[in-house]
mmCIF file with all atom_site columns, C-alpha atoms in Angstrom:
data_model
loop_
_atom_site.group_PDB
_atom_site.id
_atom_site.type_symbol
_atom_site.label_atom_id
_atom_site.label_alt_id
_atom_site.label_comp_id
_atom_site.label_asym_id
_atom_site.label_entity_id
_atom_site.label_seq_id
_atom_site.pdbx_PDB_ins_code
_atom_site.Cartn_x
_atom_site.Cartn_y
_atom_site.Cartn_z
_atom_site.occupancy
_atom_site.B_iso_or_equiv
_atom_site.pdbx_formal_charge
_atom_site.auth_seq_id
_atom_site.auth_comp_id
_atom_site.auth_asym_id
_atom_site.auth_atom_id
_atom_site.pdbx_PDB_model_num
ATOM 1   C CA . MET A 1 1   ? -16.068 70.734 6.811  1.00 95.00 ? 14  MET A CA 1
ATOM 2   C CA . LEU A 1 2   ? -15.728 74.499 6.972  1.00 98.00 ? 15  LEU A CA 1
ATOM 3   C CA . ILE A 1 3   ? -13.020 76.364 8.900  1.00 98.00 ? 16  ILE A CA 1
ATOM 4   C CA . ARG A 1 4   ? -14.206 79.839 9.820  1.00 98.00 ? 17  ARG A CA 1
ATOM 5   C CA . ARG A 1 5   ? -14.006 82.562 12.434 1.00 98.00 ? 18  ARG A CA 1
ATOM 6   C CA . GLU A 1 6   ? -15.816 82.045 15.695 1.00 97.00 ? 19  GLU A CA 1
ATOM 7   C CA . HIS A 1 7   ? -19.263 83.651 15.959 1.00 97.00 ? 20  HIS A CA 1
ATOM 8   C CA . ALA A 1 8   ? -20.904 84.697 19.237 1.00 96.00 ? 21  ALA A CA 1
ATOM 9   C CA . ASP A 1 9   ? -23.366 81.812 18.978 1.00 97.00 ? 22  ASP A CA 1
ATOM 10  C CA . ASP A 1 10  ? -20.458 79.314 18.812 1.00 98.00 ? 23  ASP A CA 1
ATOM 11  C CA . ILE A 1 11  ? -19.354 79.848 22.429 1.00 98.00 ? 24  ILE A CA 1
ATOM 12  C CA . ALA A 1 12  ? -21.335 76.937 23.890 1.00 98.00 ? 25  ALA A CA 1
ATOM 13  C CA . GLY A 1 13  ? -20.239 74.658 21.050 1.00 98.00 ? 26  GLY A CA 1
ATOM 14  C CA . ILE A 1 14  ? -16.598 75.625 21.563 1.00 98.00 ? 27  ILE A CA 1
ATOM 15  C CA . ALA A 1 15  ? -16.859 74.835 25.279 1.00 98.00 ? 28  ALA A CA 1
ATOM 16  C CA . ALA A 1 16  ? -18.430 71.470 24.398 1.00 97.00 ? 29  ALA A CA 1
ATOM 17  C CA . VAL A 1 17  ? -15.551 70.716 22.014 1.00 98.00 ? 30  VAL A CA 1
ATOM 18  C CA . HIS A 1 18  ? -12.903 71.392 24.660 1.00 97.00 ? 31  HIS A CA 1
ATOM 19  C CA . ARG A 1 19  ? -14.949 69.526 27.277 1.00 97.00 ? 32  ARG A CA 1
ATOM 20  C CA . SER A 1 20  ? -15.026 66.484 24.983 1.00 96.00 ? 33  SER A CA 1
ATOM 21  C CA . ALA A 1 21  ? -11.413 66.763 23.833 1.00 96.00 ? 34  ALA A CA 1
ATOM 22  C CA . PHE A 1 22  ? -9.867  67.199 27.257 1.00 95.00 ? 35  PHE A CA 1
ATOM 23  C CA . ALA A 1 23  ? -12.333 65.419 29.572 1.00 92.00 ? 36  ALA A CA 1
ATOM 24  C CA . GLU A 1 24  ? -10.884 63.153 32.189 1.00 78.00 ? 37  GLU A CA 1
ATOM 25  C CA . ARG A 1 25  ? -11.570 59.520 31.540 1.00 59.00 ? 38  ARG A CA 1
ATOM 26  C CA . ASP A 1 26  ? -11.482 58.935 35.281 1.00 47.00 ? 39  ASP A CA 1
ATOM 27  C CA . THR A 1 27  ? -15.160 59.198 36.225 1.00 50.00 ? 40  THR A CA 1
ATOM 28  C CA . GLU A 1 28  ? -14.364 60.621 39.679 1.00 52.00 ? 41  GLU A CA 1
ATOM 29  C CA . ARG A 1 29  ? -12.554 63.583 38.124 1.00 54.00 ? 42  ARG A CA 1
ATOM 30  C CA . ALA A 1 30  ? -14.791 63.867 35.050 1.00 57.00 ? 43  ALA A CA 1
ATOM 31  C CA . ALA A 1 31  ? -17.353 66.062 36.817 1.00 62.00 ? 44  ALA A CA 1
ATOM 32  C CA . ALA A 1 32  ? -15.092 69.115 36.659 1.00 84.00 ? 45  ALA A CA 1
ATOM 33  C CA . ASP A 1 33  ? -14.608 71.032 33.423 1.00 92.00 ? 46  ASP A CA 1
ATOM 34  C CA . PRO A 1 34  ? -11.165 70.585 31.892 1.00 95.00 ? 47  PRO A CA 1
ATOM 35  C CA . ALA A 1 35  ? -8.865  73.594 32.320 1.00 95.00 ? 48  ALA A CA 1
ATOM 36  C CA . GLU A 1 36  ? -9.061  74.335 28.588 1.00 96.00 ? 49  GLU A CA 1
ATOM 37  C CA . VAL A 1 37  ? -12.758 75.279 28.870 1.00 97.00 ? 50  VAL A CA 1
ATOM 38  C CA . GLY A 1 38  ? -11.959 77.973 31.426 1.00 96.00 ? 51  GLY A CA 1
ATOM 39  C CA . LEU A 1 39  ? -8.817  79.000 29.572 1.00 97.00 ? 52  LEU A CA 1
ATOM 40  C CA . VAL A 1 40  ? -10.726 79.830 26.381 1.00 98.00 ? 53  VAL A CA 1
ATOM 41  C CA . ALA A 1 41  ? -13.293 81.814 28.374 1.00 97.00 ? 54  ALA A CA 1
ATOM 42  C CA . ALA A 1 42  ? -10.553 83.713 30.224 1.00 97.00 ? 55  ALA A CA 1
ATOM 43  C CA . LEU A 1 43  ? -8.655  84.414 27.000 1.00 98.00 ? 56  LEU A CA 1
ATOM 44  C CA . ARG A 1 44  ? -11.844 85.629 25.321 1.00 97.00 ? 57  ARG A CA 1
ATOM 45  C CA . GLY A 1 45  ? -12.287 88.175 28.122 1.00 95.00 ? 58  GLY A CA 1
ATOM 46  C CA . GLY A 1 46  ? -8.692  89.430 28.117 1.00 96.00 ? 59  GLY A CA 1
ATOM 47  C CA . ASP A 1 47  ? -6.481  91.847 26.243 1.00 97.00 ? 60  ASP A CA 1
ATOM 48  C CA . ALA A 1 48  ? -4.630  89.087 24.382 1.00 98.00 ? 61  ALA A CA 1
ATOM 49  C CA . TRP A 1 49  ? -7.779  87.905 22.570 1.00 98.00 ? 62  TRP A CA 1
ATOM 50  C CA . ILE A 1 50  ? -7.790  88.402 18.805 1.00 98.00 ? 63  ILE A CA 1
ATOM 51  C CA . PRO A 1 51  ? -11.341 87.679 17.581 1.00 97.00 ? 64  PRO A CA 1
ATOM 52  C CA . THR A 1 52  ? -10.279 87.183 13.973 1.00 97.00 ? 65  THR A CA 1
ATOM 53  C CA . LEU A 1 53  ? -7.940  84.378 15.057 1.00 98.00 ? 66  LEU A CA 1
ATOM 54  C CA . SER A 1 54  ? -10.414 82.224 16.959 1.00 98.00 ? 67  SER A CA 1
ATOM 55  C CA . LEU A 1 55  ? -11.317 79.508 14.474 1.00 98.00 ? 68  LEU A CA 1
ATOM 56  C CA . VAL A 1 56  ? -13.882 76.747 14.459 1.00 98.00 ? 69  VAL A CA 1
ATOM 57  C CA . ALA A 1 57  ? -14.288 73.676 12.317 1.00 98.00 ? 70  ALA A CA 1
ATOM 58  C CA . GLU A 1 58  ? -17.957 73.277 11.454 1.00 98.00 ? 71  GLU A CA 1
ATOM 59  C CA . GLU A 1 59  ? -19.773 70.301 9.957  1.00 97.00 ? 72  GLU A CA 1
ATOM 60  C CA . HIS A 1 60  ? -23.483 70.325 9.193  1.00 97.00 ? 73  HIS A CA 1
ATOM 61  C CA . GLY A 1 61  ? -23.945 73.436 11.329 1.00 96.00 ? 74  GLY A CA 1
ATOM 62  C CA . ALA A 1 62  ? -22.192 71.996 14.400 1.00 97.00 ? 75  ALA A CA 1
ATOM 63  C CA . VAL A 1 63  ? -18.834 72.987 15.870 1.00 98.00 ? 76  VAL A CA 1
ATOM 64  C CA . VAL A 1 64  ? -16.545 69.951 15.831 1.00 98.00 ? 77  VAL A CA 1
ATOM 65  C CA . GLY A 1 65  ? -13.211 71.669 16.509 1.00 98.00 ? 78  GLY A CA 1
ATOM 66  C CA . HIS A 1 66  ? -11.686 74.910 17.759 1.00 98.00 ? 79  HIS A CA 1
ATOM 67  C CA . THR A 1 67  ? -8.371  76.672 18.155 1.00 98.00 ? 80  THR A CA 1
ATOM 68  C CA . CYS A 1 68  ? -7.280  80.208 18.728 1.00 98.00 ? 81  CYS A CA 1
ATOM 69  C CA . LEU A 1 69  ? -4.222  82.376 18.452 1.00 98.00 ? 82  LEU A CA 1
ATOM 70  C CA . THR A 1 70  ? -3.695  84.956 21.155 1.00 98.00 ? 83  THR A CA 1
ATOM 71  C CA . ARG A 1 71  ? -1.161  87.696 21.726 1.00 98.00 ? 84  ARG A CA 1
ATOM 72  C CA . ALA A 1 72  ? 2.041   86.558 23.383 1.00 98.00 ? 85  ALA A CA 1
ATOM 73  C CA . ALA A 1 73  ? 5.546   87.987 23.480 1.00 98.00 ? 86  ALA A CA 1
ATOM 74  C CA . VAL A 1 74  ? 9.150   87.012 23.036 1.00 98.00 ? 87  VAL A CA 1
ATOM 75  C CA . GLY A 1 75  ? 11.004  89.610 25.044 1.00 97.00 ? 88  GLY A CA 1
ATOM 76  C CA . PRO A 1 76  ? 9.777   92.938 23.644 1.00 98.00 ? 89  PRO A CA 1
ATOM 77  C CA . PHE A 1 77  ? 8.493   91.402 20.412 1.00 98.00 ? 90  PHE A CA 1
ATOM 78  C CA . PRO A 1 78  ? 4.781   90.690 19.921 1.00 98.00 ? 91  PRO A CA 1
ATOM 79  C CA . VAL A 1 79  ? 4.137   87.156 18.682 1.00 98.00 ? 92  VAL A CA 1
ATOM 80  C CA . LEU A 1 80  ? 1.231   84.716 18.824 1.00 98.00 ? 93  LEU A CA 1
ATOM 81  C CA . ALA A 1 81  ? 0.465   81.642 20.902 1.00 98.00 ? 94  ALA A CA 1
ATOM 82  C CA . LEU A 1 82  ? -1.570  78.750 19.508 1.00 98.00 ? 95  LEU A CA 1
ATOM 83  C CA . GLY A 1 83  ? -4.007  76.948 21.700 1.00 97.00 ? 96  GLY A CA 1
ATOM 84  C CA . PRO A 1 84  ? -5.814  75.324 23.033 1.00 97.00 ? 97  PRO A CA 1
ATOM 85  C CA . LEU A 1 85  ? -6.583  73.100 20.061 1.00 98.00 ? 98  LEU A CA 1
ATOM 86  C CA . GLY A 1 86  ? -9.565  70.836 20.593 1.00 98.00 ? 99  GLY A CA 1
ATOM 87  C CA . VAL A 1 87  ? -11.597 68.412 18.507 1.00 98.00 ? 100 VAL A CA 1
ATOM 88  C CA . LEU A 1 88  ? -14.604 66.405 19.635 1.00 98.00 ? 101 LEU A CA 1
ATOM 89  C CA . ARG A 1 89  ? -13.276 63.124 20.995 1.00 96.00 ? 102 ARG A CA 1
ATOM 90  C CA . GLU A 1 90  ? -15.266 61.029 18.496 1.00 96.00 ? 103 GLU A CA 1
ATOM 91  C CA . ARG A 1 91  ? -13.857 63.082 15.581 1.00 95.00 ? 104 ARG A CA 1
ATOM 92  C CA . GLN A 1 92  ? -10.199 63.007 16.596 1.00 95.00 ? 105 GLN A CA 1
ATOM 93  C CA . ARG A 1 93  ? -7.819  61.552 14.015 1.00 94.00 ? 106 ARG A CA 1
ATOM 94  C CA . ASP A 1 94  ? -10.084 62.729 11.165 1.00 96.00 ? 107 ASP A CA 1
ATOM 95  C CA . GLY A 1 95  ? -7.787  65.599 10.134 1.00 97.00 ? 108 GLY A CA 1
ATOM 96  C CA . ILE A 1 96  ? -9.841  68.334 11.811 1.00 98.00 ? 109 ILE A CA 1
ATOM 97  C CA . GLY A 1 97  ? -7.073  69.424 14.185 1.00 98.00 ? 110 GLY A CA 1
ATOM 98  C CA . GLY A 1 98  ? -4.574  69.562 11.338 1.00 98.00 ? 111 GLY A CA 1
ATOM 99  C CA . ALA A 1 99  ? -6.946  71.637 9.227  1.00 98.00 ? 112 ALA A CA 1
ATOM 100 C CA . LEU A 1 100 ? -7.389  74.072 12.117 1.00 98.00 ? 113 LEU A CA 1
ATOM 101 C CA . VAL A 1 101 ? -3.633  74.401 12.656 1.00 98.00 ? 114 VAL A CA 1
ATOM 102 C CA . HIS A 1 102 ? -3.021  75.009 8.943  1.00 98.00 ? 115 HIS A CA 1
ATOM 103 C CA . ALA A 1 103 ? -5.805  77.621 8.837  1.00 98.00 ? 116 ALA A CA 1
ATOM 104 C CA . ALA A 1 104 ? -4.496  79.359 11.969 1.00 98.00 ? 117 ALA A CA 1
ATOM 105 C CA . LEU A 1 105 ? -0.936  79.492 10.648 1.00 98.00 ? 118 LEU A CA 1
ATOM 106 C CA . GLY A 1 106 ? -2.141  80.775 7.272  1.00 98.00 ? 119 GLY A CA 1
ATOM 107 C CA . ALA A 1 107 ? -4.232  83.487 8.922  1.00 98.00 ? 120 ALA A CA 1
ATOM 108 C CA . ALA A 1 108 ? -1.337  84.550 11.162 1.00 98.00 ? 121 ALA A CA 1
ATOM 109 C CA . ASP A 1 109 ? 1.024   84.692 8.208  1.00 98.00 ? 122 ASP A CA 1
ATOM 110 C CA . ALA A 1 110 ? -1.475  86.739 6.178  1.00 98.00 ? 123 ALA A CA 1
ATOM 111 C CA . LEU A 1 111 ? -1.607  89.238 9.053  1.00 98.00 ? 124 LEU A CA 1
ATOM 112 C CA . ASP A 1 112 ? 2.214   89.557 8.953  1.00 98.00 ? 125 ASP A CA 1
ATOM 113 C CA . GLU A 1 113 ? 2.692   87.981 12.355 1.00 98.00 ? 126 GLU A CA 1
ATOM 114 C CA . PRO A 1 114 ? 6.294   86.811 12.720 1.00 98.00 ? 127 PRO A CA 1
ATOM 115 C CA . LEU A 1 115 ? 6.028   83.709 14.882 1.00 98.00 ? 128 LEU A CA 1
ATOM 116 C CA . VAL A 1 116 ? 3.641   81.323 16.633 1.00 98.00 ? 129 VAL A CA 1
ATOM 117 C CA . GLY A 1 117 ? 4.597   79.542 19.832 1.00 98.00 ? 130 GLY A CA 1
ATOM 118 C CA . LEU A 1 118 ? 2.954   76.731 21.781 1.00 98.00 ? 131 LEU A CA 1
ATOM 119 C CA . LEU A 1 119 ? 3.392   74.120 24.448 1.00 97.00 ? 132 LEU A CA 1
ATOM 120 C CA . GLY A 1 120 ? 2.482   70.844 22.865 1.00 95.00 ? 133 GLY A CA 1
ATOM 121 C CA . SER A 1 121 ? 3.206   67.359 21.665 1.00 96.00 ? 134 SER A CA 1
ATOM 122 C CA . LEU A 1 122 ? 6.647   66.834 20.192 1.00 96.00 ? 135 LEU A CA 1
ATOM 123 C CA . ASP A 1 123 ? 5.118   64.126 18.005 1.00 97.00 ? 136 ASP A CA 1
ATOM 124 C CA . TYR A 1 124 ? 2.222   66.172 16.606 1.00 97.00 ? 137 TYR A CA 1
ATOM 125 C CA . TYR A 1 125 ? 3.266   69.769 15.996 1.00 98.00 ? 138 TYR A CA 1
ATOM 126 C CA . PRO A 1 126 ? 6.544   69.339 14.038 1.00 98.00 ? 139 PRO A CA 1
ATOM 127 C CA . ARG A 1 127 ? 4.477   68.247 11.008 1.00 97.00 ? 140 ARG A CA 1
ATOM 128 C CA . PHE A 1 128 ? 3.308   71.890 10.816 1.00 98.00 ? 141 PHE A CA 1
ATOM 129 C CA . GLY A 1 129 ? 6.838   73.290 10.934 1.00 98.00 ? 142 GLY A CA 1
ATOM 130 C CA . PHE A 1 130 ? 7.073   73.774 14.698 1.00 98.00 ? 143 PHE A CA 1
ATOM 131 C CA . ALA A 1 131 ? 10.534  73.244 16.150 1.00 98.00 ? 144 ALA A CA 1
ATOM 132 C CA . PRO A 1 132 ? 12.017  73.436 19.630 1.00 98.00 ? 145 PRO A CA 1
ATOM 133 C CA . ALA A 1 133 ? 12.040  77.094 20.684 1.00 98.00 ? 146 ALA A CA 1
ATOM 134 C CA . ALA A 1 134 ? 15.626  76.828 21.933 1.00 98.00 ? 147 ALA A CA 1
ATOM 135 C CA . ARG A 1 135 ? 16.723  76.384 18.316 1.00 97.00 ? 148 ARG A CA 1
ATOM 136 C CA . TYR A 1 136 ? 15.716  80.034 17.780 1.00 98.00 ? 149 TYR A CA 1
ATOM 137 C CA . GLY A 1 137 ? 17.117  81.400 21.026 1.00 98.00 ? 150 GLY A CA 1
ATOM 138 C CA . ILE A 1 138 ? 13.677  81.431 22.648 1.00 98.00 ? 151 ILE A CA 1
ATOM 139 C CA . ALA A 1 139 ? 13.099  80.094 26.147 1.00 98.00 ? 152 ALA A CA 1
ATOM 140 C CA . PRO A 1 140 ? 9.923   79.807 28.211 1.00 97.00 ? 153 PRO A CA 1
ATOM 141 C CA . ASP A 1 141 ? 9.459   82.008 31.249 1.00 96.00 ? 154 ASP A CA 1
ATOM 142 C CA . ARG A 1 142 ? 8.785   78.794 33.189 1.00 96.00 ? 155 ARG A CA 1
ATOM 143 C CA . PRO A 1 143 ? 11.769  76.405 33.029 1.00 95.00 ? 156 PRO A CA 1
ATOM 144 C CA . GLU A 1 144 ? 9.541   73.323 33.345 1.00 96.00 ? 157 GLU A CA 1
ATOM 145 C CA . TRP A 1 145 ? 8.071   74.181 29.935 1.00 96.00 ? 158 TRP A CA 1
ATOM 146 C CA . ALA A 1 146 ? 11.422  74.085 28.118 1.00 96.00 ? 159 ALA A CA 1
ATOM 147 C CA . SER A 1 147 ? 11.053  70.562 26.738 1.00 96.00 ? 160 SER A CA 1
ATOM 148 C CA . HIS A 1 148 ? 7.684   71.247 25.065 1.00 97.00 ? 161 HIS A CA 1
ATOM 149 C CA . LEU A 1 149 ? 7.897   74.896 23.999 1.00 98.00 ? 162 LEU A CA 1
ATOM 150 C CA . GLN A 1 150 ? 7.894   74.983 20.213 1.00 98.00 ? 163 GLN A CA 1
ATOM 151 C CA . VAL A 1 151 ? 7.791   77.813 17.710 1.00 98.00 ? 164 VAL A CA 1
ATOM 152 C CA . ARG A 1 152 ? 6.845   78.192 14.083 1.00 98.00 ? 165 ARG A CA 1
ATOM 153 C CA . PRO A 1 153 ? 8.517   81.130 12.331 1.00 98.00 ? 166 PRO A CA 1
ATOM 154 C CA . LEU A 1 154 ? 6.342   82.763 9.673  1.00 98.00 ? 167 LEU A CA 1
ATOM 155 C CA . THR A 1 155 ? 7.221   84.833 6.599  1.00 98.00 ? 168 THR A CA 1
ATOM 156 C CA . THR A 1 156 ? 8.013   88.046 8.505  1.00 98.00 ? 169 THR A CA 1
ATOM 157 C CA . PHE A 1 157 ? 10.149  86.293 11.142 1.00 98.00 ? 170 PHE A CA 1
ATOM 158 C CA . ASP A 1 158 ? 13.266  88.230 12.085 1.00 97.00 ? 171 ASP A CA 1
ATOM 159 C CA . SER A 1 159 ? 16.163  86.475 13.808 1.00 96.00 ? 172 SER A CA 1
ATOM 160 C CA . ARG A 1 160 ? 16.323  89.314 16.333 1.00 97.00 ? 173 ARG A CA 1
ATOM 161 C CA . ILE A 1 161 ? 13.173  87.812 17.853 1.00 98.00 ? 174 ILE A CA 1
ATOM 162 C CA . ALA A 1 162 ? 14.797  85.933 20.699 1.00 98.00 ? 175 ALA A CA 1
ATOM 163 C CA . GLY A 1 163 ? 14.534  85.821 24.451 1.00 98.00 ? 176 GLY A CA 1
ATOM 164 C CA . GLU A 1 164 ? 11.846  84.781 26.877 1.00 98.00 ? 177 GLU A CA 1
ATOM 165 C CA . PHE A 1 165 ? 8.467   83.588 25.604 1.00 98.00 ? 178 PHE A CA 1
ATOM 166 C CA . ARG A 1 166 ? 5.480   84.811 27.631 1.00 98.00 ? 179 ARG A CA 1
ATOM 167 C CA . TYR A 1 167 ? 1.894   83.688 27.145 1.00 98.00 ? 180 TYR A CA 1
ATOM 168 C CA . ALA A 1 168 ? -1.163  85.824 27.835 1.00 97.00 ? 181 ALA A CA 1
ATOM 169 C CA . ASP A 1 169 ? -1.886  86.104 31.569 1.00 96.00 ? 182 ASP A CA 1
ATOM 170 C CA . ALA A 1 170 ? -4.783  83.622 31.373 1.00 96.00 ? 183 ALA A CA 1
ATOM 171 C CA . PHE A 1 171 ? -2.346  80.754 30.723 1.00 96.00 ? 184 PHE A CA 1
ATOM 172 C CA . TYR A 1 172 ? -0.729  81.324 34.131 1.00 94.00 ? 185 TYR A CA 1
ATOM 173 C CA . GLU A 1 173 ? -4.021  81.323 35.989 1.00 90.00 ? 186 GLU A CA 1
ATOM 174 C CA . LEU A 1 174 ? -4.898  77.691 35.200 1.00 79.00 ? 187 LEU A CA 1
#
């Protein structure tokens, strides 16, 4: 498996990954694309998109996983948001998602980004160093997100980075 930057010819494969990863199992609702497919497309077309931080996992020339980091903010401080993270349903639990998260965090750290935030599983993301955002004085701009907002401070993290976490606009248009 190779983790690399997204290429223009990966777009259909990335959509297929998120379609597989997040598809409804209820056949009546399965006809519609999952929100994550549209979210990635909307992020890609917006100001928060950082092309160098859209990563795919590739095996034998096929995209089997994808994640991206986009520009977010904590108060006046620029930070990153991770997600969505998707892996083909039949390849989940093979370590692909973990490899993508590690690669994304390493890339963000190498670019001197201070912090990565996300809304996600409290069982999955702590293994990568994510902790409840409240522990760092960071709160979501939507109170209903408080229980699942997590952050991962990176090497250049400064404790003055505190306040309200705000995703890129595309996250609010779901």
